Short mmCIF file of C-alpha atoms and ligand atoms in Angstrom, two decimals:
data_model
loop_
_atom_site.label_atom_id
_atom_site.label_comp_id
_atom_site.label_asym_id
_atom_site.label_seq_id
_atom_site.Cartn_x
_atom_site.Cartn_y
_atom_site.Cartn_z
CA MET A 27 115.53 22.81 74.81
CA ASN A 28 113.25 23.50 71.97
CA LYS A 29 114.03 26.80 70.13
CA ILE A 30 111.46 29.51 69.66
CA SER A 31 111.26 29.66 66.25
CA GLY A 32 112.55 33.03 64.57
CA ARG A 33 116.31 34.53 64.25
CA SER A 34 119.23 34.67 66.60
CA ALA A 35 121.01 38.03 67.58
CA ASP A 36 124.25 38.21 69.81
CA ALA A 37 123.55 39.78 73.68
CA THR A 38 126.62 39.42 75.02
CA PRO A 39 126.51 41.92 78.14
CA HIS A 40 128.81 44.74 77.99
CA ALA A 41 131.48 44.07 80.28
CA ALA A 42 131.47 47.91 81.44
CA SER A 43 128.26 48.39 82.15
CA LEU A 44 127.30 44.97 83.67
CA ILE A 45 130.68 44.92 86.09
CA GLU A 46 129.20 48.13 87.62
CA GLY A 47 126.27 47.23 88.20
CA LEU A 48 127.69 43.98 89.88
CA ARG A 49 128.93 46.15 92.60
CA ASP A 50 125.38 47.62 93.35
CA ILE A 51 123.37 44.35 94.70
CA GLY A 52 123.37 45.81 98.21
CA TYR A 53 126.14 44.67 99.88
CA SER A 54 127.61 46.32 103.35
CA LEU A 55 131.58 46.57 104.49
CA GLU A 56 130.18 43.84 106.98
CA THR A 57 128.23 41.30 104.59
CA ALA A 58 131.21 41.86 101.94
CA LEU A 59 133.91 40.44 103.80
CA ALA A 60 131.11 37.73 105.13
CA ASP A 61 131.08 36.44 102.03
CA ILE A 62 134.80 36.35 101.18
CA ILE A 63 135.25 34.64 105.08
CA ASP A 64 132.73 32.16 103.75
CA ASN A 65 135.00 31.31 101.06
CA SER A 66 138.07 30.63 103.40
CA ILE A 67 135.46 28.32 105.50
CA THR A 68 134.66 26.57 102.25
CA ALA A 69 137.81 25.87 101.66
CA THR A 70 138.84 24.06 105.43
CA ALA A 71 140.84 27.72 106.86
CA SER A 72 141.35 27.39 110.91
CA ASN A 73 142.86 31.19 110.27
CA VAL A 74 141.44 34.36 108.61
CA GLU A 75 143.35 37.67 109.34
CA LEU A 76 141.79 41.14 107.88
CA LEU A 77 144.85 43.04 107.62
CA SER A 78 143.93 47.03 106.49
CA ASP A 79 147.07 49.56 105.35
CA THR A 80 146.25 52.90 105.68
CA SER A 81 149.34 54.14 106.16
CA ARG A 82 149.40 54.65 101.57
CA ASP A 83 147.94 57.20 99.70
CA GLU A 84 145.55 54.09 98.43
CA PRO A 85 144.91 52.51 101.35
CA ALA A 86 144.26 48.56 101.03
CA ILE A 87 142.70 45.84 103.11
CA GLY A 88 143.03 41.82 102.87
CA ILE A 89 141.57 38.88 103.69
CA LEU A 90 144.30 36.19 104.24
CA ASP A 91 143.86 32.19 105.10
CA ASN A 92 145.03 29.58 105.42
CA GLY A 93 142.95 27.31 103.55
CA SER A 94 143.62 24.56 100.78
CA GLY A 95 144.34 27.49 97.85
CA MET A 96 143.75 27.14 94.67
CA SER A 97 145.87 26.11 91.02
CA GLU A 98 146.18 28.76 88.79
CA ALA A 99 143.54 26.82 86.59
CA THR A 100 140.97 26.83 89.52
CA LEU A 101 141.95 30.32 90.78
CA VAL A 102 140.97 31.57 86.84
CA SER A 103 137.88 29.98 86.91
CA ALA A 104 137.11 31.11 90.72
CA MET A 105 137.41 35.35 89.28
CA ARG A 106 134.79 33.95 86.47
CA PRO A 107 131.34 35.54 87.34
CA GLY A 108 128.99 32.67 87.75
CA SER A 109 132.20 30.10 88.44
CA GLN A 110 129.22 27.81 89.21
CA ASN A 111 125.89 26.70 88.85
CA PRO A 112 123.60 27.44 91.51
CA LEU A 113 122.00 24.77 90.63
CA HIS A 114 124.38 22.31 91.17
CA THR A 115 124.01 20.44 94.24
CA ARG A 116 127.43 21.09 97.01
CA ARG A 117 128.98 19.65 99.84
CA GLY A 118 126.94 20.08 102.87
CA SER A 119 129.97 22.51 104.50
CA ASP A 120 130.28 24.47 101.42
CA LEU A 121 128.87 28.09 102.15
CA GLY A 122 128.98 29.03 98.48
CA ARG A 123 126.11 29.08 95.78
CA PHE A 124 125.46 31.20 92.97
CA GLY A 125 129.88 31.57 92.06
CA LEU A 126 129.19 35.38 92.45
CA GLY A 127 130.40 36.10 95.90
CA LEU A 128 134.16 36.61 95.35
CA LYS A 129 133.33 38.75 92.81
CA SER A 130 130.20 40.30 94.16
CA ALA A 131 131.34 41.27 97.50
CA SER A 132 134.67 42.46 96.15
CA PHE A 133 133.62 44.92 93.77
CA SER A 134 131.01 46.16 96.03
CA GLN A 135 133.99 47.75 98.08
CA CYS A 136 136.61 48.50 95.70
CA ARG A 137 137.85 49.08 92.13
CA ARG A 138 140.67 46.56 91.89
CA LEU A 139 140.61 42.87 93.44
CA THR A 140 143.37 41.01 93.57
CA VAL A 141 143.81 37.60 94.49
CA VAL A 142 147.17 35.11 95.26
CA THR A 143 146.57 31.59 96.44
CA ARG A 144 149.03 29.02 97.07
CA ARG A 145 148.29 25.14 96.57
CA ASP A 146 150.80 22.25 96.11
CA GLY A 147 153.87 24.89 96.41
CA VAL A 148 152.93 26.63 93.58
CA LEU A 149 152.12 30.33 93.96
CA SER A 150 149.62 32.02 91.47
CA GLY A 151 148.05 35.63 91.15
CA ALA A 152 144.98 37.72 89.30
CA SER A 153 143.25 40.61 89.19
CA TRP A 154 140.06 42.49 88.06
CA ASP A 155 140.81 45.97 87.67
CA LEU A 156 137.54 47.56 86.83
CA ASP A 157 139.33 50.56 85.27
CA TRP A 158 140.83 47.96 82.86
CA VAL A 159 137.02 46.49 81.90
CA ALA A 160 135.74 50.13 81.22
CA SER A 161 138.32 51.01 79.20
CA GLN A 162 138.46 47.95 77.26
CA ASN A 163 135.41 47.08 77.87
CA LYS A 164 135.74 43.31 78.25
CA TRP A 165 135.82 40.73 80.71
CA GLU A 166 139.55 40.57 81.34
CA ILE A 167 141.60 39.59 84.10
CA GLN A 168 145.12 39.78 84.80
CA ILE A 169 147.45 37.23 85.65
CA LEU A 170 150.24 38.24 87.77
CA ASP A 171 153.74 37.59 86.49
CA TYR A 172 155.20 38.26 90.23
CA PRO A 173 151.91 37.53 92.64
CA ASN A 174 154.81 37.00 95.22
CA SER A 175 155.39 41.21 95.03
CA VAL A 176 151.39 41.65 95.73
CA MET A 177 151.35 43.59 99.31
CA TRP A 178 150.67 40.42 102.13
CA ALA A 179 151.30 37.52 99.68
CA ASP A 180 154.74 36.90 101.34
CA ARG A 181 152.40 36.43 104.77
CA LEU A 182 150.94 33.01 102.79
CA GLY A 183 151.97 30.52 103.97
CA LYS A 184 152.37 26.19 102.83
CA SER A 185 148.68 26.56 101.45
CA GLY A 186 145.87 29.49 101.59
CA THR A 187 144.24 32.23 99.49
CA LEU A 188 145.07 36.26 100.17
CA VAL A 189 141.85 38.55 98.71
CA LEU A 190 143.35 41.90 98.40
CA TRP A 191 140.95 45.16 97.73
CA GLU A 192 142.54 48.37 96.53
CA LYS A 193 140.85 51.50 94.74
CA LEU A 194 138.38 51.49 97.88
CA ASP A 195 136.25 54.14 96.18
CA ARG A 196 133.67 52.91 98.79
CA LEU A 197 134.92 52.73 101.43
CA GLN A 198 135.67 56.88 101.94
CA GLY A 199 132.25 57.20 103.22
CA GLY A 200 131.48 60.51 101.60
CA THR A 201 134.60 62.44 101.94
CA ALA A 202 136.26 62.57 98.87
CA ALA A 203 137.11 65.70 99.25
CA ASP A 204 139.25 65.09 102.46
CA SER A 205 141.39 62.29 101.81
CA SER A 206 143.54 62.77 104.98
CA ARG A 207 140.16 61.48 106.47
CA HIS A 208 140.36 58.05 104.52
CA PRO A 209 142.32 56.48 106.90
CA GLU A 210 140.42 57.26 110.07
CA MET A 211 137.16 56.06 108.26
CA LEU A 212 138.28 53.27 106.73
CA ASN A 213 139.66 51.86 110.59
CA ARG A 214 135.90 53.27 112.12
CA ARG A 215 133.75 50.98 109.40
CA LEU A 216 136.30 47.65 110.11
CA ALA A 217 135.69 48.54 113.95
CA LEU A 218 131.96 48.64 112.99
CA ALA A 219 132.03 45.67 110.99
CA GLU A 220 133.87 43.32 113.33
CA ARG A 221 130.64 42.82 115.99
CA HIS A 222 129.24 41.35 112.69
CA LEU A 223 131.55 39.02 112.10
CA ARG A 224 132.10 38.01 115.35
CA LEU A 225 128.34 36.83 115.17
CA VAL A 226 127.88 35.49 111.75
CA PHE A 227 130.61 33.38 112.41
CA HIS A 228 130.52 32.23 116.17
CA ARG A 229 129.75 28.38 115.45
CA PHE A 230 133.24 28.13 114.02
CA MET A 231 134.79 29.87 116.52
CA GLY A 232 136.41 28.91 119.90
CA THR A 233 138.87 27.52 121.28
CA ALA A 234 138.75 23.92 120.40
CA LYS A 235 141.26 22.30 117.96
CA GLY A 236 140.30 23.34 114.19
CA SER A 237 138.14 25.98 115.23
CA LEU A 238 138.24 29.16 112.87
CA ARG A 239 140.45 31.95 114.48
CA LEU A 240 139.35 35.14 113.15
CA PHE A 241 142.21 38.42 113.71
CA LEU A 242 141.55 42.15 112.31
CA ASN A 243 145.61 43.48 112.30
CA GLY A 244 146.56 40.98 114.51
CA ARG A 245 143.71 41.19 117.33
CA PRO A 246 142.09 37.76 117.92
CA LEU A 247 138.52 38.27 117.50
CA LYS A 248 136.32 36.35 119.82
CA PRO A 249 132.89 34.88 119.15
CA ILE A 250 129.10 36.62 120.34
CA ASP A 251 126.89 33.62 121.04
CA PRO A 252 123.55 35.35 121.21
CA PHE A 253 122.07 32.49 123.13
CA ALA A 254 124.75 33.22 125.83
CA THR A 255 124.63 29.52 125.81
CA ALA A 256 127.54 29.95 128.52
CA HIS A 257 125.28 31.35 131.05
CA SER A 258 123.44 29.44 133.48
CA ALA A 259 120.39 31.39 133.00
CA SER A 260 119.69 30.85 129.95
CA ILE A 261 116.82 28.40 129.22
CA PHE A 262 117.16 26.16 125.91
CA ASP A 263 113.60 24.25 124.86
CA PRO A 264 114.27 20.85 123.50
CA GLU A 265 115.35 20.86 119.99
CA ASP A 266 112.54 20.28 117.18
CA THR A 267 113.76 19.03 114.02
CA LEU A 268 111.05 19.03 110.84
CA HIS A 269 112.23 16.45 108.46
CA LEU A 270 111.53 18.43 104.99
CA PRO A 271 112.37 16.72 101.77
CA GLY A 272 115.41 18.74 100.85
CA GLY A 273 116.27 18.41 104.26
CA ASP A 274 116.24 18.71 107.41
CA VAL A 275 115.25 21.98 109.50
CA VAL A 276 116.23 22.18 113.42
CA ILE A 277 114.39 24.98 115.61
CA GLN A 278 115.64 25.73 119.39
CA SER A 279 114.01 28.52 120.89
CA VAL A 280 115.82 30.09 123.85
CA THR A 281 115.15 32.50 126.56
CA LEU A 282 118.00 34.52 127.23
CA PRO A 283 118.62 35.41 130.82
CA HIS A 284 117.06 38.76 132.32
CA HIS A 285 119.53 41.46 132.45
CA LYS A 286 119.62 41.65 136.32
CA GLN A 287 121.50 38.55 135.89
CA MET A 288 124.52 39.29 133.83
CA SER A 289 126.65 42.23 133.99
CA LEU A 290 125.82 45.22 132.13
CA LEU A 291 128.86 44.34 129.67
CA ALA A 292 127.66 41.44 128.79
CA TRP A 293 123.92 42.71 128.46
CA ASP A 294 125.27 44.81 125.94
CA GLU A 295 127.30 43.05 124.11
CA LEU A 296 123.75 40.68 123.43
CA GLY A 297 122.04 43.37 122.21
CA GLY A 298 123.81 44.84 120.09
CA PRO A 299 124.35 48.67 119.05
CA GLU A 300 120.35 48.12 118.28
CA GLY A 301 119.51 46.75 122.07
CA HIS A 302 117.66 43.97 122.82
CA LEU A 303 114.27 44.76 121.25
CA LYS A 304 115.62 45.06 118.05
CA SER A 305 117.35 41.57 118.50
CA GLN A 306 114.74 39.19 119.45
CA GLY A 307 113.50 36.72 117.24
CA ILE A 308 114.97 34.32 114.25
CA TYR A 309 118.27 33.83 114.34
CA LEU A 310 118.39 31.94 110.68
CA TYR A 311 121.72 29.74 110.13
CA ARG A 312 122.77 27.94 106.75
CA GLY A 313 125.39 25.39 107.26
CA ARG A 314 126.33 26.80 110.68
CA ARG A 315 126.63 30.25 109.48
CA LEU A 316 124.47 33.33 110.73
CA ILE A 317 122.46 34.68 107.43
CA ILE A 318 119.42 36.69 109.14
CA TYR A 319 119.01 37.73 112.77
CA GLY A 320 116.56 39.74 114.81
CA THR A 321 113.31 39.57 113.01
CA TRP A 322 110.14 38.02 113.87
CA PHE A 323 109.94 37.30 109.93
CA GLY A 324 106.20 39.07 109.98
CA LEU A 325 104.96 36.05 112.59
CA CYS A 326 104.62 38.56 115.78
CA ARG A 327 106.18 41.96 116.55
CA GLN A 328 109.26 42.80 118.29
CA SER A 329 107.86 43.59 121.60
CA GLU A 330 109.27 44.39 124.96
CA LEU A 331 107.54 41.33 126.12
CA THR A 332 108.99 38.86 123.99
CA LYS A 333 112.41 40.88 124.07
CA LEU A 334 114.42 37.76 125.85
CA CYS A 335 113.18 35.58 122.69
CA ARG A 336 115.78 34.17 120.65
CA VAL A 337 114.75 31.28 118.23
CA ARG A 338 117.30 29.13 116.58
CA VAL A 339 116.61 27.72 113.19
CA ASP A 340 119.49 25.49 111.49
CA ILE A 341 118.85 25.07 107.41
CA PRO A 342 121.24 23.06 105.43
CA ASN A 343 122.77 24.33 102.01
CA SER A 344 120.79 21.79 100.04
CA MET A 345 117.22 23.97 100.78
CA ASP A 346 118.15 27.60 99.27
CA ALA A 347 115.74 27.48 96.57
CA GLU A 348 113.12 26.95 98.98
CA TRP A 349 114.35 29.53 101.30
CA ALA A 350 114.92 31.70 98.58
CA ILE A 351 118.48 32.67 99.53
CA ASP A 352 120.35 35.49 97.93
CA VAL A 353 123.61 36.23 96.46
CA LYS A 354 124.26 38.14 99.91
CA LYS A 355 123.26 35.33 101.78
CA SER A 356 121.53 38.31 103.90
CA SER A 357 117.84 37.27 102.92
CA ALA A 358 115.77 34.53 103.16
CA GLN A 359 111.97 33.51 103.17
CA LEU A 360 109.96 31.22 105.48
CA PRO A 361 108.74 28.18 103.62
CA HIS A 362 104.92 27.38 104.36
CA ILE A 363 105.07 24.68 106.70
CA VAL A 364 108.36 26.19 108.33
CA ARG A 365 106.58 29.22 108.89
CA GLU A 366 103.55 26.86 110.60
CA ARG A 367 105.82 25.38 112.44
CA LEU A 368 107.50 28.88 113.81
CA LYS A 369 104.12 29.81 114.71
CA LYS A 370 103.16 27.47 117.34
CA VAL A 371 106.36 27.80 118.71
CA LEU A 372 105.74 31.34 118.95
CA GLU A 373 102.57 31.38 120.71
CA ARG A 374 104.49 29.45 123.35
CA ILE A 375 107.57 31.04 123.79
CA SER A 376 105.98 34.18 124.39
CA GLU A 377 103.95 33.55 126.94
CA GLY A 378 106.69 32.36 128.68
CA SER A 379 108.22 35.43 128.52
CA ARG A 380 105.73 37.43 129.47
CA ARG A 381 105.60 35.58 133.05
CA THR A 382 109.23 35.90 133.39
CA TYR A 383 108.18 39.87 133.32
CA ARG A 384 104.68 39.66 134.59
CA ARG A 385 106.16 37.50 138.04
CA ARG A 386 108.92 40.60 138.35
CA GLY A 387 106.19 43.33 137.73
CA GLN A 388 103.86 41.40 140.36
CA ARG A 389 106.36 41.23 143.00
CA LEU A 390 107.52 44.65 142.53
CA VAL A 391 103.69 45.72 143.95
CA ASP A 392 102.02 42.99 145.41
CA GLN A 393 99.90 43.92 148.33
CA ASN A 394 101.26 42.01 150.92
CA ARG A 395 104.71 43.72 150.51
CA LEU A 396 104.11 47.28 151.37
CA PRO A 397 104.66 48.63 147.81
CA LEU A 398 105.20 52.39 147.32
CA TRP A 399 102.92 52.49 144.29
CA HIS A 400 99.65 50.53 144.16
CA ARG A 401 99.13 48.83 140.59
CA GLU A 402 95.42 48.78 140.12
CA GLN A 403 93.67 47.11 137.16
CA ALA A 404 90.02 47.85 136.53
CA GLY A 405 89.12 46.31 133.10
CA GLU A 406 91.54 47.64 130.17
CA THR A 407 92.96 50.06 132.48
CA ILE A 408 95.63 50.16 134.76
CA ARG A 409 96.98 52.84 137.02
CA TYR A 410 99.93 53.01 139.12
CA ARG A 411 98.96 54.77 142.39
CA PRO A 412 101.33 55.90 145.60
CA ASN A 413 100.47 53.85 148.18
CA VAL A 414 99.48 56.38 150.96
CA ASP A 415 99.24 53.78 153.76
CA HIS A 416 102.45 52.84 153.68
CA PRO A 417 104.57 53.62 156.95
CA ALA A 418 106.80 55.89 154.86
CA PHE A 419 104.23 57.81 154.07
CA ALA A 420 101.68 57.06 157.29
CA GLU A 421 104.38 57.83 160.34
CA PHE A 422 105.04 61.67 158.23
CA ALA A 423 101.25 62.07 158.38
CA GLU A 424 100.81 61.27 161.82
CA SER A 425 103.88 64.02 162.58
CA LEU A 426 102.00 66.84 160.84
CA PRO A 427 99.10 68.82 162.48
CA GLU A 428 96.02 67.45 161.50
CA ASP A 429 95.17 70.61 159.13
CA ARG A 430 98.08 70.13 157.56
CA ARG A 431 97.14 66.05 156.70
CA GLN A 432 95.37 66.78 154.14
CA SER A 433 97.69 68.76 152.21
CA PHE A 434 100.29 66.32 152.61
CA PHE A 435 98.34 63.30 150.86
CA ASN A 436 97.06 65.89 147.87
CA CYS A 437 100.74 66.28 147.16
CA ILE A 438 101.51 62.45 147.02
CA ALA A 439 98.34 62.08 145.06
CA LEU A 440 99.69 64.85 142.41
CA VAL A 441 102.92 62.77 142.17
CA GLY A 442 101.09 59.96 141.39
CA ALA A 443 98.54 61.72 138.80
CA SER A 444 101.51 63.11 136.87
CA LEU A 445 103.31 59.93 136.12
CA PRO A 446 105.40 61.12 132.73
CA LEU A 447 102.83 58.37 130.85
CA ASP A 448 104.34 59.37 127.44
CA ALA A 449 107.77 59.45 128.14
CA LEU A 450 107.87 56.26 129.82
CA HIS A 451 106.31 54.71 127.05
CA ALA A 452 109.19 55.74 124.68
CA ASP A 453 111.56 54.38 126.61
CA MET A 454 110.22 51.47 128.05
CA ALA A 455 109.60 50.28 123.74
CA GLY A 456 113.03 51.27 122.94
CA ALA A 457 115.88 51.27 126.14
CA ALA A 458 113.89 49.67 129.39
CA GLU A 459 116.29 48.42 130.98
CA GLN A 460 118.27 51.56 131.30
CA ILE A 461 115.24 53.08 133.21
CA VAL A 462 116.64 53.09 137.14
CA HIS A 463 115.38 54.00 140.04
CA ASP A 464 116.25 58.03 141.23
CA ALA A 465 118.49 57.88 143.60
CA VAL A 466 117.62 58.36 147.84
CA ASP A 467 119.82 60.14 149.79
CA GLU A 468 121.09 58.91 153.12
CA GLU A 469 118.75 60.61 155.43
CA ALA A 470 115.41 59.83 153.08
CA LEU A 471 116.16 56.50 153.45
CA LEU A 472 116.88 56.40 157.17
CA GLN A 473 113.71 58.57 157.97
CA ALA A 474 111.42 55.64 155.68
CA VAL A 475 113.46 52.57 157.10
CA GLU A 476 112.53 53.92 160.82
CA ALA A 477 108.78 54.98 160.05
CA THR A 478 108.70 51.17 158.29
CA MET A 479 110.40 49.58 160.69
CA GLY A 480 108.39 51.33 163.84
CA ARG A 481 105.10 50.76 162.55
CA LEU A 482 105.20 47.00 161.35
CA GLN A 483 107.30 46.57 164.81
CA ARG A 484 104.55 47.77 166.09
CA ARG A 485 101.95 45.21 164.95
CA GLY A 486 104.04 43.07 166.26
CA LEU A 487 106.43 41.73 163.77
CA VAL A 488 109.90 40.91 164.70
CA ALA A 489 113.18 42.82 163.22
CA ALA A 490 114.31 39.60 161.12
CA VAL A 491 111.04 39.67 159.29
CA ILE A 492 110.89 43.09 158.51
CA VAL A 493 113.93 43.14 157.10
CA ASP A 494 112.86 40.37 154.67
CA MET A 495 110.20 42.07 153.84
CA LEU A 496 112.49 45.51 152.80
CA LYS A 497 115.00 43.39 150.72
CA ASP A 498 112.01 42.93 147.83
CA ILE A 499 110.64 46.70 147.81
CA GLU A 500 111.67 49.80 146.50
CA PRO A 501 113.49 51.85 147.27
CA PHE A 502 114.80 49.65 149.57
CA ARG A 503 116.24 46.93 147.30
CA SER A 504 118.19 49.42 144.92
CA GLU A 505 119.73 50.80 147.82
CA TRP A 506 120.25 47.66 149.78
CA GLU A 507 124.32 48.21 151.20
CA ALA A 508 122.46 51.86 152.61
CA THR A 509 119.58 50.69 153.62
CA GLU A 510 121.40 47.63 156.02
CA LYS A 511 123.09 50.55 157.29
CA ALA A 512 119.73 52.60 158.34
CA ILE A 513 118.37 49.47 160.07
CA ALA A 514 121.50 48.97 161.81
CA LYS A 515 121.06 52.36 163.15
CA VAL A 516 117.34 52.07 163.77
CA LEU A 517 117.81 48.68 165.99
CA GLY A 518 120.64 50.87 168.41
CA GLY A 519 123.52 49.76 166.19
CA THR A 520 123.43 46.33 166.31
CA THR A 521 122.70 44.11 162.79
CA ASN A 522 121.36 41.60 164.90
CA HIS A 523 118.05 41.43 163.45
CA GLU A 524 116.18 39.18 166.31
N1 ATP B 6 139.97 32.05 100.08
C1 ATP B 6 139.78 30.43 99.23
N2 ATP B 6 140.22 29.44 99.14
C2 ATP B 6 139.80 28.92 98.60
N3 ATP B 6 139.13 28.60 97.37
C3 ATP B 6 138.43 29.93 97.39
C4 ATP B 6 138.53 30.95 98.12
N4 ATP B 6 137.75 31.82 97.79
C5 ATP B 6 137.60 31.84 96.40
N5 ATP B 6 137.09 30.18 96.19
C6 ATP B 6 137.08 29.73 94.93
O1 ATP B 6 136.55 30.34 94.14
C7 ATP B 6 135.40 30.31 94.14
C8 ATP B 6 134.50 30.98 93.79
O2 ATP B 6 133.88 31.60 94.87
P1 ATP B 6 133.02 32.80 94.59
O3 ATP B 6 132.37 32.94 96.11
O4 ATP B 6 132.63 33.73 93.84
O5 ATP B 6 131.62 32.02 94.51
P2 ATP B 6 131.19 30.45 95.58
O6 ATP B 6 131.72 30.73 96.99
O7 ATP B 6 131.18 29.31 95.05
O8 ATP B 6 129.17 30.83 95.62
P3 ATP B 6 128.91 32.42 96.56
O9 ATP B 6 128.75 32.98 94.99
O10 ATP B 6 127.33 31.55 96.63
O11 ATP B 6 129.53 33.06 97.02
C9 ATP B 6 134.67 29.07 95.09
O12 ATP B 6 134.02 28.11 94.75
C10 ATP B 6 136.15 28.19 95.16
O13 ATP B 6 136.47 27.33 94.53
MG1 MG B 7 131.39 32.49 98.16
#
């Protein structure tokens, strides 16, 4: 390389300030833990245990694996920020890139990082202490004379590595004054991080031999599969592979089951704390490790209609530069050619998802199925209007003196005209599945069943056909058990609907 003409001057960074700066590149507890677990996976660990000790004055977190471990020389090199050149080619299974994660992730959470590792029967240990670096202003680590005295080092097996975080100044959650709450805070933060880890590493976890097993304080963690692969109602489109100069990109779109097809628990777990609206989108995996999820990368909006759509995109670690992968492995940019392909995929799947929802929408208001509400569309405007011809209304109206009938219809029209649309819009955009029908009491249901059945029977329909019709319309559908009882009463105590 040509030297620029001029004089040279030493520009070695100041250890004390640069190392403090390294703490603030935007990790959270969960992204920091994930970075440490990346290293365990690269070291072919099959067990990773997250440990926390909150019983002492100074709480600590440990990440213990049974991977290949390191020799002392490798450990010393691993402790160096920039231990490997990001431009060098790595094995396909290597989740690392920058030679930084161990240090930057750890410093983001603590002021003392100790690594104890065993390989070929030899135990080695080394520590970074930021207070020592600050006092010496030197890039200097301590090699431990007695690595086996480090907390949890006795739990290392034949080979493996323990990463220990102490002086957890960042995990005290702003309650530095009240140290009695630190343990509680730490445990709460770990519990929150748990979901992220179960999701990020779900493709490594499982019951098959050689799969990764993650534990939090001895409790095994289950993977969260964001595509509900085991559910028979998840629809997987065929894989689409893009052969690019840096490697293959594999795209697969998935439509999740409708929330009525799964238990509330499973649905909530799939949606996560932010809900399904925010967790739809592209799920980008680098070397099978989830790095970004719940975004359409600006390709379309996260809407209620596309909230069942998730697209799996797999990239190899040989394309980090094209995808602008960052140190935390939590941000990336779509290369142009992938963006164009994804646009097409999205057009197709969002149409499919819209159809799923529209079909359900139509079923509820189908003209032939005695809806209590009509949906009327004129140009751009959609109106919902109570169906005053519905037998439940019509029968009751007929029982009223003629001069009271119009007042009754006026009341019903008032209900229709005052649907709380603003509140509905807001709820539909956030938590549509939490909106439920109001419960109908037994007597009102019986009255509606009586009216509907009576009128339809007079039109010549047999009971079995009417029962079939009721199954599909509200309020009977949601209250089916009570409706069946009411039907039996109306039919004279018999459940034979013929
Ligand atoms: N649990 C572990 N088991 C074995 N070796 C490890 C472990 N953790 C770290 N190492 C070694 O330390 C090196 C440095 O790790 P570090 O996370 O800082 O960088 P990286 O993984 O190479 O890249 P990145 O910055 O992208 O994570 C690794 O390349 C690996 O050789
Ligand atoms: Mg790493």
